[in-house]
mmCIF file of C-alpha atoms in Angstrom:
data_model
loop_
_atom_site.group_PDB
_atom_site.id
_atom_site.type_symbol
_atom_site.label_atom_id
_atom_site.label_comp_id
_atom_site.label_asym_id
_atom_site.label_seq_id
_atom_site.Cartn_x
_atom_site.Cartn_y
_atom_site.Cartn_z
ATOM 1 C CA MET A 1 51.392 -40.057 7.605
ATOM 2 C CA LYS A 2 47.756 -40.639 6.811
ATOM 3 C CA THR A 3 46.074 -38.642 4.110
ATOM 4 C CA LEU A 4 42.386 -38.088 3.546
ATOM 5 C CA PHE A 5 42.093 -40.683 0.794
ATOM 6 C CA ASP A 6 44.883 -42.948 1.886
ATOM 7 C CA LYS A 7 43.493 -46.346 0.758
ATOM 8 C CA THR A 8 46.306 -48.363 2.238
ATOM 9 C CA ALA A 9 45.596 -47.213 5.759
ATOM 10 C CA GLY A 10 41.798 -47.269 5.434
ATOM 11 C CA GLY A 11 41.771 -43.432 5.431
ATOM 12 C CA GLU A 12 38.686 -43.258 3.205
ATOM 13 C CA LYS A 13 36.433 -43.910 6.221
ATOM 14 C CA GLY A 14 34.431 -40.790 7.006
ATOM 15 C CA ALA A 15 35.752 -38.946 3.968
ATOM 16 C CA ALA A 16 32.206 -38.174 2.780
ATOM 17 C CA SER A 17 31.388 -36.624 6.141
ATOM 18 C CA ILE A 18 34.527 -34.534 5.996
ATOM 19 C CA LEU A 19 33.601 -33.288 2.536
ATOM 20 C CA VAL A 20 30.114 -32.403 3.748
ATOM 21 C CA ILE A 21 31.520 -30.639 6.797
ATOM 22 C CA LEU A 22 33.888 -28.635 4.596
ATOM 23 C CA MET A 23 31.033 -27.734 2.260
ATOM 24 C CA LEU A 24 28.870 -26.685 5.191
ATOM 25 C CA LEU A 25 31.685 -24.583 6.599
ATOM 26 C CA VAL A 26 32.036 -22.782 3.289
ATOM 27 C CA LEU A 27 28.260 -22.230 3.050
ATOM 28 C CA VAL A 28 27.994 -21.019 6.665
ATOM 29 C CA THR A 29 30.904 -18.621 6.106
ATOM 30 C CA LEU A 30 29.320 -17.223 2.956
ATOM 31 C CA GLY A 31 25.917 -17.020 4.657
ATOM 32 C CA ALA A 32 27.350 -15.186 7.651
ATOM 33 C CA PHE A 33 29.170 -12.820 5.340
ATOM 34 C CA ALA A 34 25.961 -12.145 3.383
ATOM 35 C CA VAL A 35 23.977 -11.445 6.580
ATOM 36 C CA THR A 36 26.693 -9.161 7.980
ATOM 37 C CA SER A 37 26.971 -7.270 4.709
ATOM 38 C CA ALA A 38 23.192 -6.884 4.350
ATOM 39 C CA SER A 39 22.907 -5.763 7.959
ATOM 40 C CA ALA A 40 25.621 -3.134 7.387
ATOM 41 C CA ASN A 41 23.793 -1.998 4.241
ATOM 42 C CA LEU A 42 20.579 -1.502 6.173
ATOM 43 C CA LYS A 43 22.392 0.375 8.907
ATOM 44 C CA PHE A 44 24.001 2.614 6.298
ATOM 45 C CA SER A 45 20.662 3.265 4.580
ATOM 46 C CA ARG A 46 19.060 4.233 7.888
ATOM 47 C CA LYS A 47 21.969 6.514 8.669
ATOM 48 C CA ALA A 48 21.630 8.172 5.269
ATOM 49 C CA ALA A 49 17.902 8.593 5.887
ATOM 50 C CA GLU A 50 18.577 10.218 9.280
ATOM 51 C CA TRP A 51 21.131 12.498 7.629
ATOM 52 C CA ASN A 52 18.560 13.519 5.052
ATOM 53 C CA GLU A 53 15.913 14.143 7.716
ATOM 54 C CA ALA A 54 18.388 16.339 9.610
ATOM 55 C CA TYR A 55 19.104 18.291 6.430
ATOM 56 C CA TYR A 56 15.428 19.093 6.010
ATOM 57 C CA GLU A 57 15.230 20.168 9.652
ATOM 58 C CA LEU A 58 18.030 22.658 8.966
ATOM 59 C CA ASP A 59 16.387 23.703 5.734
ATOM 60 C CA ALA A 60 13.126 24.226 7.628
ATOM 61 C CA MET A 61 14.897 26.595 10.011
ATOM 62 C CA GLY A 62 16.042 28.553 6.948
ATOM 63 C CA GLU A 63 12.499 28.707 5.579
ATOM 64 C CA GLN A 64 11.208 29.822 8.977
ATOM 65 C CA PHE A 65 13.779 32.587 8.967
ATOM 66 C CA LEU A 66 12.635 33.664 5.498
ATOM 67 C CA ALA A 67 9.047 33.866 6.730
ATOM 68 C CA ALA A 68 10.032 36.018 9.718
ATOM 69 C CA PHE A 69 12.361 38.068 7.522
ATOM 70 C CA ASP A 70 9.674 38.722 4.914
ATOM 71 C CA GLY A 71 7.260 39.694 7.692
ATOM 72 C CA LYS A 72 9.745 42.327 8.867
ATOM 73 C CA LEU A 73 10.184 43.618 5.319
ATOM 74 C CA ALA A 74 6.423 43.892 4.974
ATOM 75 C CA GLU A 75 6.339 45.900 8.200
ATOM 76 C CA ALA A 76 9.178 48.097 6.920
ATOM 77 C CA GLU A 77 7.409 48.734 3.632
ATOM 78 C CA SER A 78 4.201 49.641 5.405
ATOM 79 C CA ALA A 79 6.033 51.923 7.842
ATOM 80 C CA ALA A 80 7.994 53.592 5.036
ATOM 81 C CA ARG A 81 4.835 54.291 3.043
ATOM 82 C CA GLN A 82 3.090 55.711 6.092
ATOM 83 C CA TYR A 83 6.122 57.823 6.928
ATOM 84 C CA VAL A 84 6.476 59.191 3.420
ATOM 85 C CA THR A 85 2.768 59.942 3.130
ATOM 86 C CA GLY A 86 2.568 61.514 6.585
ATOM 87 C CA GLY A 87 5.897 63.282 6.358
ATOM 88 C CA LEU A 88 5.059 64.908 3.061
ATOM 89 C CA SER A 89 1.377 65.486 3.696
ATOM 90 C CA GLY A 90 1.869 69.243 3.646
ATOM 91 C CA THR A 91 3.179 69.157 0.097
ATOM 92 C CA GLU A 92 1.220 68.880 -3.115
ATOM 93 C CA THR A 93 3.818 66.776 -4.950
ATOM 94 C CA GLU A 94 4.304 62.998 -4.988
ATOM 95 C CA PRO A 95 7.177 61.852 -2.803
ATOM 96 C CA ASP A 96 10.407 61.229 -4.647
ATOM 97 C CA ALA A 97 11.170 57.527 -5.297
ATOM 98 C CA GLY A 98 14.706 57.999 -4.000
ATOM 99 C CA ILE A 99 13.434 59.307 -0.675
ATOM 100 C CA PHE A 100 11.080 56.364 -0.364
ATOM 101 C CA SER A 101 13.904 53.899 -1.136
ATOM 102 C CA ASN A 102 16.124 55.370 1.534
ATOM 103 C CA ILE A 103 13.379 55.459 4.129
ATOM 104 C CA TYR A 104 12.335 51.907 3.267
ATOM 105 C CA LEU A 105 15.890 50.615 3.668
ATOM 106 C CA TYR A 106 16.222 52.526 6.934
ATOM 107 C CA PHE A 107 13.103 50.853 8.317
ATOM 108 C CA ALA A 108 14.052 47.486 6.817
ATOM 109 C CA ASP A 109 17.461 47.621 8.497
ATOM 110 C CA MET A 110 15.835 48.532 11.796
ATOM 111 C CA TYR A 111 13.143 45.844 11.634
ATOM 112 C CA ILE A 112 15.476 43.091 10.391
ATOM 113 C CA ARG A 113 17.772 43.725 13.345
ATOM 114 C CA GLU A 114 14.816 42.962 15.632
ATOM 115 C CA LEU A 115 15.256 39.335 14.558
ATOM 116 C CA ALA A 116 18.763 39.189 16.022
ATOM 117 C CA PRO A 117 17.669 37.993 19.497
ATOM 118 C CA VAL A 118 15.870 35.060 17.893
ATOM 119 C CA TYR A 119 18.499 34.317 15.240
ATOM 120 C CA SER A 120 21.868 34.702 16.905
ATOM 121 C CA GLY A 121 23.738 33.939 13.680
ATOM 122 C CA LEU A 122 22.161 36.869 11.836
ATOM 123 C CA ASP A 123 24.438 39.416 10.231
ATOM 124 C CA VAL A 124 23.012 42.530 8.546
ATOM 125 C CA SER A 125 24.944 45.018 6.429
ATOM 126 C CA VAL A 126 23.800 47.959 4.341
ATOM 127 C CA THR A 127 25.392 48.636 0.965
ATOM 128 C CA TYR A 128 25.718 52.291 0.049
ATOM 129 C CA ASN A 129 26.021 53.961 -3.299
ATOM 130 C CA GLY A 130 27.553 57.258 -2.412
ATOM 131 C CA LEU A 131 25.489 58.629 0.454
ATOM 132 C CA SER A 132 22.279 56.792 -0.265
ATOM 133 C CA ALA A 133 21.571 53.232 0.778
ATOM 134 C CA GLU A 134 21.301 50.829 -2.150
ATOM 135 C CA SER A 135 20.513 47.457 -0.616
ATOM 136 C CA ILE A 136 20.720 45.363 2.537
ATOM 137 C CA LEU A 137 22.520 42.053 2.747
ATOM 138 C CA ALA A 138 21.364 39.781 5.559
ATOM 139 C CA SER A 139 23.146 36.508 6.152
ATOM 140 C CA LEU A 140 22.211 33.845 8.630
ATOM 141 C CA SER A 141 23.943 30.706 9.856
ATOM 142 C CA VAL A 142 21.874 28.045 11.542
ATOM 143 C CA GLU A 143 23.876 25.252 13.125
ATOM 144 C CA TYR A 144 23.398 22.138 15.168
ATOM 145 C CA GLU A 145 25.606 19.406 16.513
ATOM 146 C CA PRO A 146 24.570 15.885 15.582
ATOM 147 C CA ASP A 147 24.744 13.144 18.217
ATOM 148 C CA GLU A 148 27.665 11.504 16.468
ATOM 149 C CA GLY A 149 29.711 14.691 16.792
ATOM 150 C CA GLY A 150 30.830 17.325 14.314
ATOM 151 C CA LEU A 151 28.783 20.306 13.273
ATOM 152 C CA ARG A 152 26.240 20.855 10.537
ATOM 153 C CA GLY A 153 24.869 24.138 9.430
ATOM 154 C CA ILE A 154 23.098 26.028 6.734
ATOM 155 C CA ARG A 155 24.091 29.493 5.598
ATOM 156 C CA ILE A 156 21.693 31.801 3.858
ATOM 157 C CA ALA A 157 22.408 35.193 2.309
ATOM 158 C CA VAL A 158 19.439 37.357 1.345
ATOM 159 C CA ARG A 159 19.568 40.719 -0.425
ATOM 160 C CA VAL A 160 16.877 43.330 0.030
ATOM 161 C CA LYS A 161 16.282 46.017 -2.557
ATOM 162 C CA PRO A 162 13.727 48.776 -2.145
ATOM 163 C CA PRO A 163 10.410 48.215 -3.907
ATOM 164 C CA GLU A 164 9.004 50.636 -6.434
ATOM 165 C CA TYR A 165 7.063 53.353 -4.674
ATOM 166 C CA GLN A 166 4.127 53.070 -7.082
ATOM 167 C CA GLU A 167 3.714 49.328 -6.619
ATOM 168 C CA THR A 168 1.823 48.331 -3.543
ATOM 169 C CA ASP A 169 1.056 44.733 -4.494
ATOM 170 C CA SER A 170 3.365 43.893 -7.347
ATOM 171 C CA GLY A 171 3.350 40.137 -6.796
ATOM 172 C CA THR A 172 7.128 39.965 -6.508
ATOM 173 C CA ALA A 173 9.225 38.849 -3.581
ATOM 174 C CA ARG A 174 10.658 41.497 -1.283
ATOM 175 C CA TYR A 175 14.052 39.852 -1.250
ATOM 176 C CA GLY A 176 16.360 37.789 -3.402
ATOM 177 C CA ILE A 177 18.262 34.768 -2.130
ATOM 178 C CA GLU A 178 21.937 35.191 -2.971
ATOM 179 C CA SER A 179 23.146 31.900 -1.560
ATOM 180 C CA TRP A 180 21.788 28.929 0.339
ATOM 181 C CA TYR A 181 24.267 26.230 1.211
ATOM 182 C CA GLU A 182 24.940 23.546 3.728
ATOM 183 C CA TYR A 183 28.275 23.118 5.446
ATOM 184 C CA GLN A 184 29.845 20.692 7.843
ATOM 185 C CA GLY A 185 32.597 21.141 10.383
ATOM 186 C CA GLY A 186 33.407 24.187 12.464
ATOM 187 C CA ASP A 187 34.299 27.768 11.585
ATOM 188 C CA GLU A 188 36.981 26.501 9.222
ATOM 189 C CA ALA A 189 34.133 25.375 6.993
ATOM 190 C CA TYR A 190 33.642 28.984 5.940
ATOM 191 C CA GLU A 191 37.090 28.947 4.373
ATOM 192 C CA GLU A 192 36.185 26.005 2.170
ATOM 193 C CA PRO A 193 34.518 26.817 -1.133
ATOM 194 C CA PRO A 194 30.838 26.266 -0.433
ATOM 195 C CA VAL A 195 28.711 23.852 -2.385
ATOM 196 C CA GLN A 196 25.929 26.028 -3.677
ATOM 197 C CA LEU A 197 22.559 24.361 -3.507
ATOM 198 C CA TRP A 198 20.475 27.102 -5.024
ATOM 199 C CA ASP A 199 21.332 30.405 -6.657
ATOM 200 C CA GLY A 200 18.149 31.977 -5.338
ATOM 201 C CA SER A 201 16.304 32.284 -8.623
ATOM 202 C CA LEU A 202 12.839 30.860 -8.933
ATOM 203 C CA MET B 1 35.829 -50.983 2.558
ATOM 204 C CA GLY B 2 39.245 -51.690 1.239
ATOM 205 C CA ARG B 3 38.285 -50.246 -2.141
ATOM 206 C CA GLY B 4 38.143 -46.547 -2.919
ATOM 207 C CA GLY B 5 34.853 -44.633 -2.661
ATOM 208 C CA PHE B 6 32.204 -43.996 -0.014
ATOM 209 C CA THR B 7 30.007 -46.522 1.706
ATOM 210 C CA LEU B 8 26.248 -46.197 1.314
ATOM 211 C CA LEU B 9 25.892 -45.461 5.027
ATOM 212 C CA GLU B 10 28.396 -42.608 4.790
ATOM 213 C CA VAL B 11 26.569 -41.096 1.863
ATOM 214 C CA ILE B 12 23.186 -41.396 3.582
ATOM 215 C CA ILE B 13 24.450 -39.786 6.780
ATOM 216 C CA SER B 14 26.227 -37.026 4.867
ATOM 217 C CA VAL B 15 23.232 -36.206 2.699
ATOM 218 C CA ALA B 16 20.972 -36.191 5.753
ATOM 219 C CA ALA B 17 23.328 -33.859 7.607
ATOM 220 C CA LEU B 18 23.617 -31.618 4.547
ATOM 221 C CA ALA B 19 19.838 -31.494 4.176
ATOM 222 C CA LEU B 20 19.295 -30.656 7.832
ATOM 223 C CA LEU B 21 21.922 -27.966 8.034
ATOM 224 C CA SER B 22 20.993 -26.537 4.644
ATOM 225 C CA VAL B 23 17.742 -25.343 6.182
ATOM 226 C CA PHE B 24 19.643 -23.093 8.582
ATOM 227 C CA ILE B 25 22.101 -22.000 5.910
ATOM 228 C CA LEU B 26 19.271 -21.168 3.531
ATOM 229 C CA GLN B 27 17.636 -19.207 6.314
ATOM 230 C CA MET B 28 20.775 -17.095 6.556
ATOM 231 C CA PHE B 29 20.666 -16.289 2.846
ATOM 232 C CA ILE B 30 16.957 -15.500 3.031
ATOM 233 C CA THR B 31 17.621 -13.166 5.975
ATOM 234 C CA ALA B 32 20.384 -11.469 3.997
ATOM 235 C CA ALA B 33 18.094 -11.049 0.997
ATOM 236 C CA ASN B 34 15.336 -9.585 3.197
ATOM 237 C CA LEU B 35 17.750 -7.171 4.853
ATOM 238 C CA ASN B 36 19.030 -6.078 1.445
ATOM 239 C CA LYS B 37 15.485 -5.527 0.225
ATOM 240 C CA ARG B 38 14.607 -3.483 3.295
ATOM 241 C CA SER B 39 17.765 -1.432 2.864
ATOM 242 C CA GLN B 40 16.886 -0.771 -0.763
ATOM 243 C CA ASP B 41 13.325 0.124 0.254
ATOM 244 C CA VAL B 42 14.547 2.631 2.854
ATOM 245 C CA GLU B 43 16.833 4.260 0.283
ATOM 246 C CA THR B 44 14.158 4.407 -2.391
ATOM 247 C CA ALA B 45 11.567 5.692 0.080
ATOM 248 C CA MET B 46 13.878 8.481 1.178
ATOM 249 C CA THR B 47 14.658 9.389 -2.425
ATOM 250 C CA ARG B 48 10.935 9.555 -3.237
ATOM 251 C CA ALA B 49 10.229 11.632 -0.131
ATOM 252 C CA SER B 50 13.042 14.095 -0.933
ATOM 253 C CA SER B 51 11.910 14.262 -4.521
ATOM 254 C CA GLU B 52 8.349 15.160 -3.496
ATOM 255 C CA ILE B 53 9.562 17.854 -1.095
ATOM 256 C CA GLU B 54 11.878 19.382 -3.685
ATOM 257 C CA PHE B 55 9.039 19.272 -6.201
ATOM 258 C CA VAL B 56 6.883 21.395 -3.887
ATOM 259 C CA LYS B 57 9.794 23.701 -3.085
ATOM 260 C CA SER B 58 10.445 24.299 -6.777
ATOM 261 C CA TYR B 59 7.142 26.161 -7.111
ATOM 262 C CA SER B 60 6.748 29.786 -6.208
ATOM 263 C CA SER B 61 3.274 29.363 -4.755
ATOM 264 C CA LEU B 62 1.058 26.575 -3.473
ATOM 265 C CA ALA B 63 -1.655 27.555 -5.935
ATOM 266 C CA GLU B 64 0.760 27.047 -8.828
ATOM 267 C CA TYR B 65 1.800 23.669 -7.428
ATOM 268 C CA LEU B 66 -1.812 22.597 -7.096
ATOM 269 C CA LYS B 67 -2.563 23.750 -10.623
ATOM 270 C CA THR B 68 0.318 22.059 -12.412
ATOM 271 C CA GLY B 69 2.329 19.871 -10.088
ATOM 272 C CA ALA B 70 0.014 18.008 -7.768
ATOM 273 C CA GLU B 71 -1.786 16.223 -10.595
ATOM 274 C CA ALA B 72 1.351 15.696 -12.691
ATOM 275 C CA SER B 73 0.698 11.963 -12.893
ATOM 276 C CA GLU B 74 -2.518 9.955 -13.094
ATOM 277 C CA ALA B 75 -1.627 7.931 -10.026
ATOM 278 C CA ARG B 76 -1.512 10.929 -7.689
ATOM 279 C CA TYR B 77 -4.463 11.663 -5.498
ATOM 280 C CA THR B 78 -4.830 15.172 -4.163
ATOM 281 C CA ALA B 79 -7.253 16.193 -1.469
ATOM 282 C CA GLU B 80 -7.738 19.684 -0.091
ATOM 283 C CA ASP B 81 -9.114 20.271 3.362
ATOM 284 C CA GLY B 82 -9.321 23.903 4.330
ATOM 285 C CA GLY B 83 -5.834 25.248 3.778
ATOM 286 C CA SER B 84 -4.201 21.824 3.916
ATOM 287 C CA VAL B 85 -3.359 19.667 0.934
ATOM 288 C CA THR B 86 -2.746 15.920 0.986
ATOM 289 C CA VAL B 87 -1.089 14.175 -1.934
ATOM 290 C CA THR B 88 -1.090 10.373 -2.001
ATOM 291 C CA VAL B 89 0.915 8.254 -4.411
ATOM 292 C CA TYR B 90 0.878 4.464 -4.579
ATOM 293 C CA TYR B 91 3.773 2.341 -5.792
ATOM 294 C CA GLY B 92 3.992 -1.224 -7.003
ATOM 295 C CA LYS B 93 6.624 -3.914 -6.560
ATOM 296 C CA ASP B 94 9.351 -2.054 -8.438
ATOM 297 C CA TRP B 95 8.326 1.380 -7.144
ATOM 298 C CA GLU B 96 6.398 2.174 -10.294
ATOM 299 C CA THR B 97 3.305 4.322 -9.706
ATOM 300 C CA VAL B 98 0.105 2.324 -9.631
ATOM 301 C CA PRO B 99 -3.527 3.388 -9.179
ATOM 302 C CA GLU B 100 -5.147 3.040 -5.771
ATOM 303 C CA GLY B 101 -6.049 -0.582 -5.108
ATOM 304 C CA GLY B 102 -4.019 -1.749 -8.106
ATOM 305 C CA GLY B 103 -1.682 -4.003 -6.172
ATOM 306 C CA ALA B 104 0.082 -1.196 -4.366
ATOM 307 C CA LEU B 105 2.894 -2.293 -2.065
ATOM 308 C CA TYR B 106 4.076 1.146 -0.984
ATOM 309 C CA SER B 107 2.336 4.430 -0.334
ATOM 310 C CA LEU B 108 3.580 7.989 -0.074
ATOM 311 C CA VAL B 109 1.455 10.535 1.761
ATOM 312 C CA MET B 110 2.492 14.172 1.682
ATOM 313 C CA THR B 111 0.664 16.712 3.812
ATOM 314 C CA ILE B 112 1.132 20.407 3.170
ATOM 315 C CA ALA B 113 -0.375 22.476 5.961
ATOM 316 C CA PRO B 114 -0.123 26.209 6.667
ATOM 317 C CA GLU B 115 1.793 27.198 9.773
ATOM 318 C CA ALA B 116 0.787 29.931 12.162
ATOM 319 C CA GLN B 117 2.687 33.064 11.206
ATOM 320 C CA THR B 118 4.933 34.487 13.889
ATOM 321 C CA GLY B 119 4.049 38.083 14.635
ATOM 322 C CA GLU B 120 1.189 40.126 13.333
ATOM 323 C CA PRO B 121 1.581 41.371 9.784
ATOM 324 C CA ALA B 122 1.632 45.123 9.499
ATOM 325 C CA GLU B 123 -1.319 46.969 8.093
ATOM 326 C CA ASN B 124 -1.418 46.886 4.272
ATOM 327 C CA ALA B 125 1.444 44.374 4.261
ATOM 328 C CA VAL B 126 0.855 41.209 2.266
ATOM 329 C CA PRO B 127 3.258 38.616 3.645
ATOM 330 C CA GLY B 128 3.684 35.170 2.140
ATOM 331 C CA LYS B 129 2.805 31.952 3.884
ATOM 332 C CA LEU B 130 4.871 29.356 5.667
ATOM 333 C CA TYR B 131 3.833 25.747 5.110
ATOM 334 C CA SER B 132 4.932 22.591 6.828
ATOM 335 C CA VAL B 133 5.482 19.715 4.438
ATOM 336 C CA ARG B 134 5.415 16.216 5.892
ATOM 337 C CA VAL B 135 6.076 13.120 3.811
ATOM 338 C CA ILE B 136 5.558 9.594 5.092
ATOM 339 C CA VAL B 137 6.451 6.606 2.922
ATOM 340 C CA GLU B 138 5.097 3.276 4.099
ATOM 341 C CA GLU B 139 5.267 -0.324 3.046
ATOM 342 C CA ILE B 140 1.763 -1.751 2.915
ATOM 343 C CA LEU B 141 1.721 -5.061 4.750
ATOM 344 C CA SER B 142 -1.106 -7.567 4.878
ATOM 345 C CA GLY B 143 -4.321 -6.442 6.528
ATOM 346 C CA GLU B 144 -4.395 -2.922 7.858
ATOM 347 C CA LYS B 145 -0.760 -2.992 8.885
ATOM 348 C CA SER B 146 1.988 -0.904 7.402
ATOM 349 C CA ARG B 147 5.648 -0.215 8.106
ATOM 350 C CA THR B 148 7.109 3.283 7.916
ATOM 351 C CA LEU B 149 10.143 3.429 5.637
ATOM 352 C CA ALA B 150 10.767 7.168 5.620
ATOM 353 C CA SER B 151 9.323 10.142 7.429
ATOM 354 C CA VAL B 152 10.574 13.607 6.523
ATOM 355 C CA SER B 153 9.408 16.998 7.762
ATOM 356 C CA ALA B 154 10.278 20.167 5.907
ATOM 357 C CA LYS B 155 9.001 23.704 5.576
ATOM 358 C CA LYS B 156 8.450 25.942 2.614
ATOM 359 C CA TYR B 157 7.869 29.654 2.607
ATOM 360 C CA PHE B 158 6.078 31.004 -0.436
ATOM 361 C CA PRO B 159 7.052 34.668 -0.588
ATOM 362 C CA VAL B 160 5.040 35.716 -3.624
ATOM 363 C CA THR B 161 2.785 38.537 -2.593
ATOM 364 C CA GLN B 162 -0.217 37.788 -4.731
ATOM 365 C CA THR B 163 -3.554 39.240 -3.749
ATOM 366 C CA GLY B 164 -5.122 36.950 -1.214
ATOM 367 C CA GLY B 165 -2.120 36.102 0.886
ATOM 368 C CA GLY B 166 0.492 34.493 -1.325
ATOM 369 C CA ALA B 167 -0.784 30.932 -1.506
#
């Protein structure tokens, strides 16, 4: 049987070429591997970038909701002040802060619910302390289905507390963000402990 | 030929073949290196874009951002046009910030523009303002050409009810 460097049978002929061919094969294999790996890296980076862009689209929907929500609270505050002033115009005394709070929350609840046709995932609940309303908790889920399947969403919970009656332009927000997190998957995602992105404090 | 070793002709042919094919093999490695660089650029560009957006979102008003954040570094150029704000940052070879015209290879342009508010605000109500934030990170190529590495659109609502409309 002839071997590559079998001198007795003249097997050394072409051995240099065979070595070169082997070397080239190794180099081509490594080169192809490098190109494939780099190409996969680029694809992954682009995918991650798309994922990030989609996150900000969801986040933007949340911010849009906050804008609409705050607009409704502004309307509620204005309506409550007008109601209190008009309703108690026959009296000499200043309206009680507790009355204003209750009326404000009543209007806020009513106006926030007007957003429901636009934001189908909106859920509004009023928290009571005894017989008087204490705060309103509004939570919203915004979802979309990416092309590659699955489900992505953002869930926002906002708490509304009545403003001080005396303050008309206090420079503070009308609401506090209780939670703001992203989730993936279907309804079962709610059962998973959420990854909190922001506790709502500025 | 009876002795061990290669003939001169064999060596010449082999070296010639190796030299010729090495060009193509080298091309493969160069392509891989370029793809890796582009991948790294896309990742870095997206990180920078996200970072800029989060930086804006961390402020409670646009006025506060303009006062303290927009000029946080020397190599940031801020321009205001009406209610819109444009922040431009230039980066060098290793994504370090460089001044304009100082051998910049990448640029980041962030535009913060007010959005039309949905619905009329009630009388005496002082709502905040919704802004659209758009960040485009580009690789500056030769001439006037450039290649977009990342393009992100976000929104930010500034709820603070300061006198004058919250911004």
